[in-house]
Coordinates of C-alpha atoms in Angstrom, one line a residue:
X1 CA 87.5 -128.3 47.6
X2 CA 87.8 -124.5 47.5
X3 CA 91.2 -123.5 46.1
X4 CA 91.6 -119.8 45.7
X5 CA 95.4 -119.5 45.0
X6 CA 96.0 -116.0 46.4
X7 CA 99.0 -114.1 45.0
X8 CA 100.3 -110.6 45.5
X9 CA 101.0 -108.8 42.2
X10 CA 100.2 -105.1 42.8
X11 CA 101.5 -103.8 39.5
X12 CA 100.1 -106.4 37.2
X13 CA 97.1 -105.7 34.9
X14 CA 96.4 -109.4 34.4
X15 CA 97.2 -112.5 36.4
X16 CA 96.2 -116.0 35.3
X17 CA 96.4 -119.3 37.1
X18 CA 98.1 -122.1 35.2
X19 CA 97.2 -125.6 36.4
X20 CA 98.4 -129.0 35.2
X21 CA 97.2 -132.4 36.2
X22 CA 96.9 -135.8 34.6
X23 CA 93.1 -135.6 34.2
X24 CA 92.6 -132.2 32.7
X25 CA 96.1 -131.4 31.3
X26 CA 97.2 -127.8 31.2
X27 CA 94.6 -125.1 31.8
X28 CA 94.7 -121.3 32.2
X29 CA 92.2 -119.5 34.5
X30 CA 91.9 -115.8 34.9
X31 CA 92.2 -114.5 38.5
X32 CA 90.3 -111.6 40.0
X33 CA 92.0 -108.6 41.5
X34 CA 91.2 -107.8 45.1
X35 CA 92.2 -105.3 47.7
X36 CA 95.9 -104.3 48.2
X37 CA 97.1 -105.8 44.9
X38 CA 96.1 -109.4 45.8
X39 CA 94.7 -111.7 43.1
X40 CA 92.7 -114.9 43.7
X41 CA 90.5 -117.5 42.1
X42 CA 86.8 -116.9 42.8
X43 CA 85.6 -120.3 41.8
X44 CA 86.3 -123.7 43.3
X45 CA 88.3 -126.3 41.4
X46 CA 87.1 -129.8 40.9
X47 CA 90.2 -131.7 41.9
X48 CA 90.8 -134.5 44.4
X49 CA 94.6 -134.7 44.3
X50 CA 97.3 -132.0 44.6
X51 CA 97.8 -130.2 41.4
X52 CA 100.8 -128.5 39.8
X53 CA 100.3 -124.8 39.3
X54 CA 101.9 -121.4 38.6
X55 CA 101.0 -117.9 37.6
X56 CA 101.1 -115.9 34.4
X57 CA 101.8 -112.2 35.2
X58 CA 100.8 -109.9 32.3
X59 CA 101.3 -112.9 30.0
X60 CA 104.7 -113.8 31.2
X61 CA 105.5 -117.1 32.9
X62 CA 104.2 -119.3 34.3
X63 CA 106.2 -118.6 37.5
X64 CA 106.2 -120.6 40.7
X65 CA 104.0 -119.4 43.6
X66 CA 106.0 -117.1 45.8
X67 CA 104.6 -119.0 48.8
X68 CA 104.9 -122.4 47.2
X69 CA 105.1 -125.3 49.7
X70 CA 106.6 -127.7 47.3
X71 CA 108.7 -127.6 44.1
X72 CA 109.0 -131.3 43.0
X73 CA 110.9 -130.4 39.7
X74 CA 113.0 -127.5 40.9
X75 CA 112.6 -123.8 41.5
X76 CA 112.0 -122.9 37.8
X77 CA 109.0 -125.2 37.4
X78 CA 105.4 -125.2 38.6
X79 CA 104.6 -125.4 42.2
X80 CA 102.7 -128.3 43.7
X81 CA 100.0 -128.1 46.4
X82 CA 100.9 -129.4 49.8
X83 CA 98.8 -129.3 52.9
X84 CA 101.0 -129.4 56.1
X85 CA 98.0 -130.0 58.3
X86 CA 97.5 -133.5 57.1
X87 CA 100.7 -134.8 58.7
X88 CA 100.0 -137.0 61.7
X89 CA 102.2 -135.5 64.4
X90 CA 103.2 -137.6 67.4
X91 CA 104.9 -134.8 69.4
X92 CA 101.8 -133.8 71.4
X93 CA 103.7 -134.2 74.7
X94 CA 106.5 -131.9 73.5
X95 CA 106.5 -128.7 75.6
X96 CA 109.5 -127.2 73.8
X97 CA 112.6 -125.6 75.3
X98 CA 114.4 -122.3 75.5
X99 CA 117.4 -122.8 73.3
X100 CA 119.6 -120.3 75.1
X101 CA 121.9 -122.3 77.3
X102 CA 121.3 -125.5 75.4
X103 CA 123.9 -127.6 73.6
X104 CA 123.2 -126.9 69.9
X105 CA 124.4 -129.1 67.0
X106 CA 124.7 -127.5 63.6
X107 CA 124.4 -129.8 60.6
X108 CA 123.9 -129.7 56.9
X109 CA 121.3 -132.2 55.7
X110 CA 123.0 -132.8 52.4
X111 CA 126.4 -133.9 53.9
X112 CA 125.5 -135.1 57.4
X113 CA 124.8 -138.6 56.0
X114 CA 125.9 -140.4 52.9
X115 CA 122.4 -140.2 51.5
X116 CA 122.0 -136.5 52.3
X117 CA 118.3 -136.7 53.1
X118 CA 116.1 -135.8 56.1
X119 CA 115.0 -139.4 56.5
X120 CA 118.6 -140.6 56.7
X121 CA 119.4 -137.8 59.2
X122 CA 116.6 -139.3 61.4
X123 CA 118.7 -142.5 61.7
X124 CA 121.5 -140.5 63.3
X125 CA 119.4 -138.7 65.9
X126 CA 120.0 -141.4 68.6
X127 CA 123.7 -140.8 68.2
X128 CA 123.1 -137.1 68.9
X129 CA 121.1 -138.0 72.0
X130 CA 123.9 -140.2 73.2
X131 CA 126.3 -137.3 72.6
X132 CA 124.2 -135.1 74.9
X133 CA 122.9 -132.6 72.4
X134 CA 119.8 -130.6 73.3
X135 CA 119.0 -129.0 69.9
X136 CA 119.8 -129.6 66.3
X137 CA 120.2 -126.6 63.9
X138 CA 120.0 -127.6 60.2
X139 CA 121.4 -125.2 57.7
X140 CA 118.7 -123.7 55.4
X141 CA 116.5 -126.3 53.8
X142 CA 114.3 -124.1 51.6
X143 CA 114.3 -124.6 47.9
X144 CA 117.3 -123.5 45.9
X145 CA 118.5 -124.1 42.3
X146 CA 120.5 -127.2 41.7
X147 CA 120.8 -130.5 43.5
X148 CA 123.2 -129.5 46.3
X149 CA 124.5 -126.4 47.9
X150 CA 124.8 -124.8 51.3
X151 CA 121.3 -123.5 51.1
X152 CA 121.9 -119.8 51.6
X153 CA 120.9 -119.0 48.0
X154 CA 117.3 -120.1 48.4
X155 CA 114.5 -118.5 46.5
X156 CA 111.3 -120.1 47.7
X157 CA 111.3 -119.8 51.5
X158 CA 108.2 -122.0 52.3
X159 CA 109.3 -125.0 50.1
X160 CA 111.7 -127.7 51.5
X161 CA 114.4 -128.6 49.1
X162 CA 113.2 -131.6 47.2
X163 CA 116.5 -133.4 47.2
X164 CA 116.3 -133.5 51.0
X165 CA 112.9 -135.2 50.8
X166 CA 110.5 -132.3 50.6
X167 CA 108.0 -131.0 53.2
X168 CA 106.7 -134.3 54.5
X169 CA 110.2 -135.6 55.2
X170 CA 110.9 -132.3 57.1
X171 CA 107.9 -132.9 59.3
X172 CA 109.0 -136.5 59.9
X173 CA 112.4 -135.1 60.9
X174 CA 111.1 -132.6 63.4
X175 CA 108.6 -135.1 64.8
X176 CA 111.5 -137.6 65.3
X177 CA 113.6 -135.0 67.0
X178 CA 110.9 -134.1 69.4
X179 CA 110.3 -137.8 70.2
X180 CA 113.9 -137.9 71.4
X181 CA 113.8 -134.7 73.4
X182 CA 115.7 -132.7 70.8
X183 CA 114.6 -129.2 69.9
X184 CA 114.9 -127.9 66.3
X185 CA 116.3 -124.5 65.4
X186 CA 115.9 -123.9 61.7
X187 CA 118.4 -121.6 59.9
X188 CA 116.5 -119.1 57.7
X189 CA 117.7 -116.4 55.3
X190 CA 115.7 -113.2 55.0
X191 CA 118.5 -110.8 54.0
X192 CA 118.8 -111.8 50.4
X193 CA 117.6 -114.2 47.7
X194 CA 119.6 -116.5 45.5
X195 CA 120.8 -115.7 42.0
X196 CA 118.8 -118.3 40.1
X197 CA 115.1 -118.9 40.4
X198 CA 114.2 -115.7 42.1
X199 CA 110.9 -114.7 40.4
X200 CA 109.6 -112.4 43.1
X201 CA 110.4 -109.2 41.0
X202 CA 108.0 -110.5 38.4
X203 CA 105.2 -110.2 40.9
X204 CA 105.9 -107.0 42.7
X205 CA 108.4 -104.7 44.5
X206 CA 110.0 -107.4 46.6
X207 CA 113.5 -106.2 46.1
X208 CA 115.1 -102.9 47.2
X209 CA 116.3 -100.6 44.5
X210 CA 118.7 -98.9 46.9
X211 CA 120.3 -101.8 48.8
X212 CA 122.1 -104.9 47.5
X213 CA 124.4 -107.1 49.5
X214 CA 127.4 -109.2 48.6
X215 CA 125.3 -112.4 48.3
X216 CA 122.5 -111.1 46.1
X217 CA 119.5 -108.8 45.9
X218 CA 118.3 -107.3 49.2
X219 CA 114.6 -107.2 50.3
X220 CA 112.5 -104.1 50.1
X221 CA 111.8 -103.6 53.8
X222 CA 111.1 -99.9 53.9
X223 CA 110.1 -98.7 50.4
X224 CA 106.8 -98.5 48.7
X225 CA 105.0 -101.8 48.8
X226 CA 107.2 -103.0 51.7
X227 CA 104.3 -103.9 54.0
X228 CA 103.6 -107.1 52.0
X229 CA 107.3 -107.9 51.7
X230 CA 107.6 -107.8 55.5
X231 CA 104.4 -109.8 55.8
X232 CA 106.1 -112.5 53.6
X233 CA 109.0 -112.7 56.0
X234 CA 106.8 -112.9 59.2
X235 CA 104.4 -115.4 57.7
X236 CA 107.4 -117.6 56.7
X237 CA 108.8 -117.5 60.2
X238 CA 105.4 -118.4 61.7
X239 CA 105.1 -121.2 59.1
X240 CA 108.2 -122.9 60.4
X241 CA 107.3 -122.4 64.0
X242 CA 103.6 -123.3 63.7
X243 CA 103.1 -125.6 60.7
X244 CA 106.5 -127.3 60.9
X245 CA 106.6 -127.4 64.7
X246 CA 110.2 -126.1 65.0
X247 CA 111.4 -124.5 68.2
X248 CA 113.4 -121.6 67.0
X249 CA 115.0 -119.8 64.1
X250 CA 118.5 -118.8 63.4
X251 CA 118.3 -115.5 61.4
X252 CA 121.1 -115.3 58.9
X253 CA 123.2 -112.1 58.6
X254 CA 120.6 -109.7 60.1
X255 CA 123.2 -106.9 59.7
X256 CA 122.4 -107.0 56.0
X257 CA 118.7 -106.2 56.5
X258 CA 118.3 -102.7 55.3
X259 CA 115.3 -101.2 57.2
X260 CA 114.9 -97.5 58.0
X261 CA 111.4 -97.8 59.3
X262 CA 110.6 -96.8 62.9
X263 CA 109.5 -100.4 63.6
X264 CA 112.4 -102.5 62.5
X265 CA 111.5 -105.8 60.9
X266 CA 113.3 -107.8 63.6
X267 CA 111.2 -106.1 66.3
X268 CA 108.1 -106.8 64.4
X269 CA 109.1 -110.4 63.8
X270 CA 110.0 -110.9 67.5
X271 CA 106.7 -109.5 68.6
X272 CA 104.8 -111.8 66.2
X273 CA 106.8 -114.9 67.4
X274 CA 106.2 -114.0 71.1
X275 CA 102.5 -113.9 70.4
X276 CA 102.6 -117.3 68.7
X277 CA 104.6 -118.7 71.6
X278 CA 102.0 -117.6 74.0
X279 CA 99.2 -119.1 71.9
X280 CA 101.1 -122.4 71.6
X281 CA 102.2 -122.6 75.2
X282 CA 105.8 -123.4 74.4
X283 CA 108.9 -121.3 74.1
X284 CA 110.0 -120.1 70.6
X285 CA 113.5 -118.8 70.2
X286 CA 114.9 -116.3 67.7
X287 CA 118.7 -116.1 67.5
X288 CA 120.4 -113.7 65.1
X289 CA 123.7 -113.9 63.2
X290 CA 125.0 -110.3 63.3
X291 CA 128.3 -108.6 62.6
X292 CA 127.3 -105.5 64.5
X293 CA 128.0 -106.5 68.1
X294 CA 125.0 -104.4 69.1
X295 CA 123.0 -105.4 72.2
X296 CA 119.9 -103.7 70.8
X297 CA 119.2 -107.0 69.0
X298 CA 118.3 -108.8 72.2
X299 CA 117.5 -105.9 74.5
X300 CA 113.8 -106.0 75.5
X301 CA 111.3 -104.1 73.5
X302 CA 110.3 -102.3 76.7
X303 CA 113.8 -100.9 76.7
X304 CA 113.6 -100.0 73.0
X305 CA 115.4 -103.2 71.8
X306 CA 114.3 -105.7 69.2
X307 CA 113.6 -108.5 71.8
X308 CA 115.4 -111.4 70.1
X309 CA 116.7 -114.2 72.4
X310 CA 120.4 -113.8 71.4
X311 CA 122.9 -113.9 68.7
X312 CA 126.0 -115.7 67.4
X313 CA 129.3 -114.5 68.8
X314 CA 132.1 -114.7 66.3
X315 CA 134.4 -112.9 68.7
X316 CA 134.6 -116.0 70.9
X317 CA 135.4 -118.1 67.9
X318 CA 138.2 -115.8 66.8
X319 CA 139.7 -115.7 70.3
X320 CA 139.7 -119.5 70.7
X321 CA 140.9 -120.1 67.1
X322 CA 143.8 -117.7 67.3
X323 CA 145.0 -119.1 70.6
X324 CA 144.6 -122.7 69.5
X325 CA 146.1 -122.4 66.0
X326 CA 148.3 -119.3 66.1
X327 CA 146.7 -117.9 63.0
X328 CA 146.7 -114.1 63.1
X329 CA 145.9 -113.0 59.5
X330 CA 143.0 -111.0 58.3
X331 CA 140.2 -110.6 60.9
X332 CA 142.1 -112.8 63.3
X333 CA 144.8 -110.1 63.8
X334 CA 143.3 -108.3 66.8
X335 CA 142.7 -111.6 68.7
X336 CA 146.4 -112.6 69.2
X337 CA 147.2 -113.7 72.8
X338 CA 145.2 -115.1 75.7
X339 CA 144.0 -111.5 76.6
X340 CA 141.4 -111.9 73.9
X341 CA 139.9 -114.9 75.6
X342 CA 139.9 -113.1 78.9
X343 CA 138.0 -110.2 77.4
X344 CA 135.3 -112.3 75.7
X345 CA 134.7 -114.3 78.9
X346 CA 134.4 -111.1 81.0
X347 CA 132.6 -108.9 78.5
X348 CA 131.0 -111.2 75.9
X349 CA 132.4 -109.4 72.9
X350 CA 136.0 -108.5 72.1
X351 CA 135.0 -105.6 69.8
X352 CA 132.7 -103.6 72.1
X353 CA 133.6 -100.2 70.8
X354 CA 137.3 -101.0 70.3
X355 CA 139.5 -100.5 67.2
X356 CA 139.1 -103.2 64.5
X357 CA 142.1 -103.4 62.3
X358 CA 140.3 -105.6 59.8
X359 CA 137.5 -103.1 59.4
X360 CA 139.9 -100.1 59.9
X361 CA 137.5 -98.4 62.3
X362 CA 136.0 -98.8 65.8
X363 CA 133.4 -101.5 66.1
X364 CA 130.6 -102.6 68.4
X365 CA 129.4 -101.4 71.7
X366 CA 129.4 -103.0 75.2
X367 CA 126.7 -105.4 76.4
X368 CA 124.1 -103.9 78.7
X369 CA 124.9 -104.4 82.4
X370 CA 123.6 -107.7 83.7
X371 CA 123.2 -109.4 80.3
X372 CA 123.4 -113.2 80.7
X373 CA 126.2 -114.5 78.4
X374 CA 124.1 -117.5 77.4
X375 CA 122.4 -115.0 75.0
X376 CA 125.6 -115.4 73.0
X377 CA 126.1 -118.5 70.9
X378 CA 129.7 -119.6 71.0
X379 CA 131.6 -122.2 69.0
X380 CA 135.1 -123.2 67.9
X381 CA 133.9 -124.3 64.5
X382 CA 130.8 -123.6 62.3
X383 CA 129.8 -123.8 58.7
X384 CA 131.1 -120.2 57.9
X385 CA 134.4 -120.3 59.8
X386 CA 135.3 -123.6 58.2
X387 CA 133.7 -123.3 54.8
X388 CA 135.0 -119.8 54.2
X389 CA 138.6 -120.9 54.6
X390 CA 140.4 -121.5 51.3
X391 CA 140.3 -125.3 51.4
X392 CA 137.5 -125.7 54.0
X393 CA 140.0 -127.3 56.5
X394 CA 138.7 -128.0 60.0
X395 CA 140.6 -127.2 63.2
X396 CA 141.5 -130.9 63.3
X397 CA 143.7 -130.3 60.2
X398 CA 145.6 -127.6 61.9
X399 CA 146.2 -128.8 65.5
X400 CA 146.4 -132.0 67.5
X401 CA 143.8 -133.6 69.8
X402 CA 145.1 -131.8 72.9
X403 CA 144.3 -128.5 71.4
X404 CA 140.9 -129.7 70.1
X405 CA 140.1 -130.8 73.7
X406 CA 141.2 -127.5 75.2
X407 CA 139.0 -125.6 72.7
X408 CA 136.0 -127.8 73.4
X409 CA 136.3 -127.4 77.2
X410 CA 136.4 -123.6 76.9
X411 CA 133.2 -123.6 74.8
X412 CA 131.2 -126.3 76.6
X413 CA 132.0 -125.3 80.1
X414 CA 131.9 -121.6 79.5
X415 CA 128.9 -119.2 80.1
X416 CA 127.7 -119.0 76.5
X417 CA 125.2 -121.2 74.6
X418 CA 127.6 -123.7 73.0
X419 CA 127.2 -124.9 69.5
X420 CA 129.0 -127.8 67.8
X421 CA 129.5 -128.2 64.1
X422 CA 128.8 -131.7 62.8
X423 CA 131.7 -134.1 63.2
X424 CA 133.7 -131.7 65.4
X425 CA 133.0 -133.9 68.4
X426 CA 135.2 -136.7 67.0
X427 CA 137.8 -134.5 65.3
X428 CA 136.5 -135.2 61.8
X429 CA 139.1 -135.0 59.2
X430 CA 136.8 -134.5 56.2
X431 CA 136.8 -130.8 55.1
X432 CA 133.7 -128.7 54.8
X433 CA 134.0 -126.8 51.6
X434 CA 131.9 -124.4 49.7
X435 CA 130.0 -126.3 47.0
X436 CA 127.3 -125.4 44.5
X437 CA 125.5 -127.1 41.6
X438 CA 124.3 -124.2 39.5
X439 CA 122.9 -125.6 36.2
X440 CA 123.8 -122.3 34.5
X441 CA 127.5 -122.4 33.4
X442 CA 128.0 -118.7 33.6
X443 CA 126.7 -118.5 37.1
X444 CA 128.9 -121.4 38.2
X445 CA 132.0 -119.7 36.7
X446 CA 131.2 -116.4 38.3
X447 CA 130.7 -118.2 41.7
X448 CA 134.2 -119.8 41.4
X449 CA 135.8 -116.4 40.6
X450 CA 134.1 -114.8 43.5
X451 CA 135.4 -117.4 45.9
X452 CA 138.9 -116.7 44.9
X453 CA 138.5 -113.0 45.2
X454 CA 137.1 -113.3 48.8
X455 CA 140.4 -114.8 50.1
X456 CA 142.7 -111.9 49.2
X457 CA 142.5 -110.2 52.6
X458 CA 143.0 -113.4 54.6
X459 CA 146.3 -114.1 52.9
X460 CA 145.2 -117.5 51.7
X461 CA 146.6 -119.1 48.5
X462 CA 143.9 -118.7 45.8
X463 CA 145.4 -121.5 43.8
X464 CA 144.2 -124.1 46.4
X465 CA 140.6 -123.0 46.4
X466 CA 138.5 -125.9 45.2
X467 CA 136.0 -125.3 42.4
X468 CA 132.5 -125.0 44.0
X469 CA 130.9 -126.5 40.9
X470 CA 133.1 -129.6 40.9
X471 CA 131.0 -132.6 42.2
X472 CA 134.0 -133.9 44.2
X473 CA 134.0 -130.7 46.3
X474 CA 130.6 -131.7 47.5
X475 CA 131.5 -135.3 47.9
X476 CA 134.6 -134.5 50.0
X477 CA 132.5 -132.5 52.4
X478 CA 130.4 -135.5 53.6
X479 CA 131.0 -136.8 57.1
X480 CA 132.8 -140.1 57.3
X481 CA 130.9 -142.1 59.8
X482 CA 133.6 -144.7 60.1
X483 CA 135.8 -142.2 61.8
X484 CA 134.2 -142.2 65.2
X485 CA 135.2 -145.8 65.6
X486 CA 138.9 -145.2 65.1
X487 CA 140.9 -144.9 68.3
X488 CA 142.0 -141.3 68.1
X489 CA 138.6 -140.1 67.0
X490 CA 136.9 -142.2 69.6
X491 CA 138.9 -140.7 72.4
X492 CA 137.9 -137.2 71.3
X493 CA 134.3 -138.2 71.1
X494 CA 134.4 -139.7 74.6
X495 CA 135.9 -136.5 75.9
X496 CA 133.1 -134.4 74.3
X497 CA 130.5 -136.7 75.9
X498 CA 132.1 -136.3 79.3
X499 CA 132.3 -132.5 78.9
X500 CA 128.6 -132.2 78.0
X501 CA 127.7 -134.4 80.9
X502 CA 129.9 -132.2 83.2
X503 CA 128.2 -129.1 81.8
X504 CA 124.8 -130.5 83.0
X505 CA 126.1 -130.4 86.6
X506 CA 126.6 -126.6 86.3
X507 CA 123.8 -124.2 87.3
X508 CA 122.8 -122.6 84.0
X509 CA 122.9 -119.2 85.6
X510 CA 126.4 -119.7 87.1
X511 CA 128.7 -116.9 86.1
X512 CA 132.4 -117.1 85.3
X513 CA 134.9 -116.0 87.9
X514 CA 138.6 -115.9 88.3
X515 CA 139.2 -115.4 84.5
X516 CA 142.9 -115.2 83.8
X517 CA 145.4 -115.6 81.1
X518 CA 149.1 -116.3 81.3
X519 CA 150.5 -115.0 78.1
X520 CA 154.1 -116.3 78.3
X521 CA 152.8 -119.8 79.3
X522 CA 149.9 -119.7 76.9
X523 CA 147.5 -120.8 79.7
X524 CA 143.8 -119.6 80.0
X525 CA 141.8 -120.3 83.2
X526 CA 138.4 -119.7 84.5
X527 CA 136.0 -121.0 87.1
X528 CA 132.3 -121.7 86.8
X529 CA 129.8 -123.7 88.8
X530 CA 132.4 -125.2 91.2
X531 CA 134.7 -126.2 88.3
X532 CA 138.1 -124.8 87.4
X533 CA 139.1 -125.0 83.8
X534 CA 142.8 -124.8 82.9
X535 CA 143.5 -124.8 79.1
X536 CA 147.1 -124.8 77.8
X537 CA 148.0 -123.8 74.2
X538 CA 151.2 -124.4 72.4
X539 CA 154.1 -126.7 73.3
X540 CA 156.3 -126.8 76.4
X541 CA 155.8 -127.5 80.1
X542 CA 153.8 -125.2 82.3
X543 CA 153.0 -125.2 86.0
X544 CA 149.9 -123.5 87.5
X545 CA 149.1 -123.2 91.2
X546 CA 145.7 -124.8 91.8
X547 CA 143.5 -126.3 94.5
X548 CA 141.2 -129.3 94.1
X549 CA 141.2 -132.5 92.2
X550 CA 141.2 -133.3 88.5
X551 CA 137.8 -134.6 87.4
X552 CA 138.5 -134.6 83.7
X553 CA 141.6 -134.0 81.6
X554 CA 142.9 -134.4 78.1
X555 CA 146.7 -134.3 77.6
X556 CA 149.5 -134.6 80.0
X557 CA 148.3 -133.0 83.3
X558 CA 149.2 -134.0 86.9
X559 CA 148.6 -132.3 90.2
X560 CA 151.2 -132.4 93.0
X561 CA 151.7 -130.1 96.0
X562 CA 148.9 -127.8 94.8
X563 CA 150.6 -127.3 91.5
X564 CA 149.2 -128.4 88.1
X565 CA 151.9 -129.6 85.7
X566 CA 150.9 -129.2 82.0
X567 CA 153.0 -130.7 79.2
X568 CA 152.0 -129.6 75.7
X569 CA 148.5 -128.4 74.7
X570 CA 145.6 -129.9 76.6
X571 CA 143.1 -129.1 79.4
X572 CA 142.4 -130.1 83.0
X573 CA 139.1 -129.5 84.8
X574 CA 139.3 -129.5 88.6
X575 CA 136.6 -129.5 91.3

């Protein structure tokens, strides 16, 4: 078996391979320098089973392989060989699907089930099929330090977190999803690396000396040596899509990618993924998370855009959240009133060049004419908007079921690509809090202090912020699968199923019309695909002139003499 162990270390004068197995024990073998700063083993190794290995760089280490596919003992230890091609896939009939317009379900492997593993998540996939979901979107699963965390502080992008089950379990999960007709969109993080276990700087100029973000060191995308750093990102994306069979990637916080080159990394990535999509004969979707409200992200490359499929739309979330909950602090301030809902339904973004009081400047620019709003992923709850609240409280802790139903109808019947956050569909009462398990005491304490400081501008009480390092913070964030069986939760769950089924009756290209907001009555209405949605916020009785019959409602809603009578928060859908 020829094992060459390539590694990029352009500034090193000596690189040695360290191997460890039961038969030979620990051994050091000098690597040979090749072109472009790459080192490799010239000779074959006599080994029949996967070995553990790492690299000594100028005598320091050993460090894990920057492209490690498995870290069985954590991110500070030796890597282990893994061959993804030996997995016996059964998804040969899977032809993929374009994720834009699909119903997406965001989940965190570690808290989705009591066991917190990929294999236990497989056992819940039939539930998602019954719900009507089209695609699942796991939070990052790549290797990070500690047993549990959100996953956004990963340091080895190719390795699946061992506590979730490792790479073989991930392949089983994707294969099981495809067997049920579910697409998989994997959340990946290319804008920074975590604070512990990041050994990339030991190998070469992976990090930027000029740019650092609030979450950690930024990648060197445009400085000397950046060609290989960009290659690492693109190769990783193709790894998930090709070797792990996923159908799309959610690109975390692309506004934090510092790239001044004429060919932006996102454009280069999109072009590479489109080439792979053509070769595989199935659609592959790239969706960005961006704070920029810039249509350049998904404008075609022929029109000098980056050519992504779409992006998350926080503005829709903010408009729904403010109208449902009445919260107007911090970045919610500009979204007060139903006019914010009207604007996002008509224009996609609220901040499209308008003044942002939270940023204290104008922000965004309009969508290009004719842009389909399904390019924007909309949600009432997600991991950030819940987890970055002081106590991680869900919308269900703030409002009643009528308001939850109104919010769900707006998202699921609207023109956007709808996304649900795990448990939202039954009004889960378990919080989703920020949790970590950094083994380093100092890092854990610094993380806790940082969380408290983050909440100053939102006006939240820092004294109620749970300690991310406290194991009970992690335990509280697990879904309670007994809840869907309880009457109140079961009613919400049934309503979500009906909404998703109703959505399927709408032409995916149907546009919204007759968008209106009655500010005094706190009523928001729109029409799409032959349906009329009337959502009421706040208490009190309202009467709206309508035509048609109610096909689905939640809350007190009756039609008489062409008038819809609404009592309290809720929603009525008419045909």
